[in-house]
mmCIF file of C-alpha atoms in Angstrom:
data_model
loop_
_atom_site.group_PDB
_atom_site.id
_atom_site.type_symbol
_atom_site.label_atom_id
_atom_site.label_comp_id
_atom_site.label_asym_id
_atom_site.label_seq_id
_atom_site.Cartn_x
_atom_site.Cartn_y
_atom_site.Cartn_z
ATOM 1 C CA MET A 62 56.721 58.443 79.552
ATOM 2 C CA ASN A 63 56.362 60.763 76.747
ATOM 3 C CA PRO A 64 59.482 61.943 75.150
ATOM 4 C CA GLN A 65 58.406 65.612 75.415
ATOM 5 C CA ASP A 66 57.874 65.333 79.110
ATOM 6 C CA PHE A 67 60.204 66.941 81.425
ATOM 7 C CA SER A 68 62.423 64.827 83.628
ATOM 8 C CA SER A 69 60.663 66.299 86.546
ATOM 9 C CA ALA A 70 57.607 68.612 86.573
ATOM 10 C CA PHE A 71 57.497 71.924 88.499
ATOM 11 C CA PHE A 72 54.987 74.486 89.383
ATOM 12 C CA VAL A 73 54.414 78.111 88.443
ATOM 13 C CA LYS A 74 52.235 80.736 89.722
ATOM 14 C CA ARG A 75 49.401 81.432 87.084
ATOM 15 C CA GLY A 76 47.570 84.660 87.775
ATOM 16 C CA THR A 77 46.376 85.535 91.174
ATOM 17 C CA ASN A 78 44.672 82.365 92.522
ATOM 18 C CA ALA A 79 46.285 79.439 90.588
ATOM 19 C CA VAL A 80 49.128 77.301 90.528
ATOM 20 C CA GLN A 81 49.964 75.321 87.361
ATOM 21 C CA GLU A 82 52.220 72.173 86.868
ATOM 22 C CA VAL A 83 54.520 72.468 84.019
ATOM 23 C CA ALA A 84 55.194 68.783 83.157
ATOM 24 C CA GLY A 85 56.377 69.087 79.397
ATOM 25 C CA LEU A 86 56.952 70.820 76.329
ATOM 26 C CA ALA A 87 53.002 71.273 75.569
ATOM 27 C CA ASP A 88 52.506 72.909 79.073
ATOM 28 C CA ALA A 89 55.619 75.044 78.751
ATOM 29 C CA ILE A 90 54.652 76.409 74.987
ATOM 30 C CA ASP A 91 50.957 76.917 76.150
ATOM 31 C CA PHE A 92 52.113 79.036 79.282
ATOM 32 C CA LEU A 93 54.619 80.935 77.337
ATOM 33 C CA SER A 94 52.170 81.718 74.491
ATOM 34 C CA GLU A 95 49.583 82.880 76.850
ATOM 35 C CA TRP A 96 52.063 85.120 78.909
ATOM 36 C CA PRO A 97 50.817 88.847 78.918
ATOM 37 C CA GLU A 98 52.571 90.740 76.211
ATOM 38 C CA ASP A 99 53.093 93.741 78.629
ATOM 39 C CA ARG A 100 55.042 91.272 80.855
ATOM 40 C CA ARG A 101 57.263 89.628 78.225
ATOM 41 C CA ASP A 102 60.880 90.574 78.732
ATOM 42 C CA VAL A 103 64.373 89.689 76.918
ATOM 43 C CA ILE A 104 64.110 86.083 78.215
ATOM 44 C CA HIS A 105 60.551 85.243 77.160
ATOM 45 C CA GLU A 106 61.202 84.904 73.290
ATOM 46 C CA PRO A 107 64.290 82.800 73.592
ATOM 47 C CA ALA A 108 62.357 80.533 76.090
ATOM 48 C CA LEU A 109 59.473 80.193 73.501
ATOM 49 C CA ARG A 110 61.831 79.661 70.823
ATOM 50 C CA VAL A 111 63.755 77.026 72.537
ATOM 51 C CA CYS A 112 60.645 75.138 73.623
ATOM 52 C CA CYS A 113 59.364 75.181 70.056
ATOM 53 C CA GLU A 114 62.578 73.794 68.686
ATOM 54 C CA ALA A 115 62.582 70.966 71.223
ATOM 55 C CA HIS A 116 59.051 70.265 70.133
ATOM 56 C CA ASP A 117 60.266 70.068 66.514
ATOM 57 C CA LYS A 118 63.169 67.868 67.734
ATOM 58 C CA GLN A 119 65.853 70.437 66.958
ATOM 59 C CA LYS A 120 66.742 70.796 70.595
ATOM 60 C CA ALA A 121 66.915 68.581 73.479
ATOM 61 C CA VAL A 122 64.000 68.471 75.949
ATOM 62 C CA SER A 123 66.305 69.131 78.736
ATOM 63 C CA VAL A 124 67.557 72.336 77.137
ATOM 64 C CA ALA A 125 63.705 73.568 76.836
ATOM 65 C CA ARG A 126 63.215 72.829 80.421
ATOM 66 C CA ASN A 127 66.199 74.772 81.502
ATOM 67 C CA ALA A 128 64.959 77.827 79.321
ATOM 68 C CA PHE A 129 61.450 77.573 80.696
ATOM 69 C CA LEU A 130 62.929 77.322 84.288
ATOM 70 C CA GLY A 131 65.075 80.348 83.702
ATOM 71 C CA PHE A 132 62.126 82.399 82.466
ATOM 72 C CA ALA A 133 60.062 81.281 85.347
ATOM 73 C CA LYS A 134 62.713 82.153 87.933
ATOM 74 C CA ARG A 135 63.415 85.583 86.314
ATOM 75 C CA ALA A 136 59.502 86.303 86.230
ATOM 76 C CA GLY A 137 59.394 85.295 89.874
ATOM 77 C CA ILE A 138 56.624 82.743 89.254
ATOM 78 C CA LEU A 139 58.436 79.518 89.978
ATOM 79 C CA LYS A 140 56.695 77.803 93.125
ATOM 80 C CA ASN A 141 57.910 75.424 95.666
ATOM 81 C CA VAL A 142 56.473 71.946 94.875
ATOM 82 C CA ALA A 143 55.619 71.078 98.404
ATOM 83 C CA CYS A 144 53.733 74.364 98.778
ATOM 84 C CA ALA A 145 51.877 73.786 95.486
ATOM 85 C CA GLN A 146 50.918 70.308 96.568
ATOM 86 C CA GLN A 147 49.380 71.387 99.885
ATOM 87 C CA ARG A 148 46.995 73.750 98.044
ATOM 88 C CA PRO A 149 46.317 75.964 101.072
ATOM 89 C CA ALA A 150 42.666 77.180 101.800
ATOM 90 C CA TRP A 151 43.733 80.835 100.495
ATOM 91 C CA VAL A 152 44.783 79.382 97.242
ATOM 92 C CA ALA A 153 42.039 78.542 94.649
ATOM 93 C CA ALA A 154 42.766 75.045 93.141
ATOM 94 C CA ALA A 155 43.032 74.739 89.433
ATOM 95 C CA CYS A 156 42.237 71.864 87.147
ATOM 96 C CA ARG A 157 43.961 70.772 84.129
ATOM 97 C CA CYS A 158 41.604 70.768 81.108
ATOM 98 C CA ARG A 159 42.406 68.634 78.289
ATOM 99 C CA LEU A 160 44.373 71.339 76.323
ATOM 100 C CA GLY A 161 46.521 72.377 79.255
ATOM 101 C CA ARG A 162 44.401 75.284 80.074
ATOM 102 C CA PHE A 163 43.211 75.832 83.700
ATOM 103 C CA CYS A 164 39.956 76.817 85.099
ATOM 104 C CA GLN A 165 39.165 77.892 88.657
ATOM 105 C CA VAL A 166 37.393 75.584 90.876
ATOM 106 C CA SER A 167 36.637 76.434 94.588
ATOM 107 C CA ALA A 168 39.212 75.048 97.049
#
């Protein structure tokens, strides 16, 4: 296990047709960095800062996970793991690219 991985991964809604697994700091930082500026609120910046500080070993990874989780809950994008793993036909599947980016593939 990578020391920058979260103790347990979770899934967040990404756009209209995709669900993304967030398994560690790199995933969280990428997701927060790509979050639309017009949807950023008071919790976005602190969540991104804490994730970056954990990446630089200034904060614990668990603190960053909790910060990202708080952001996801407030943004209403946290998804149930069981639902995300089932990948219903009406949800487009997403594949993880090497850099943590997602591309759409047919379900």
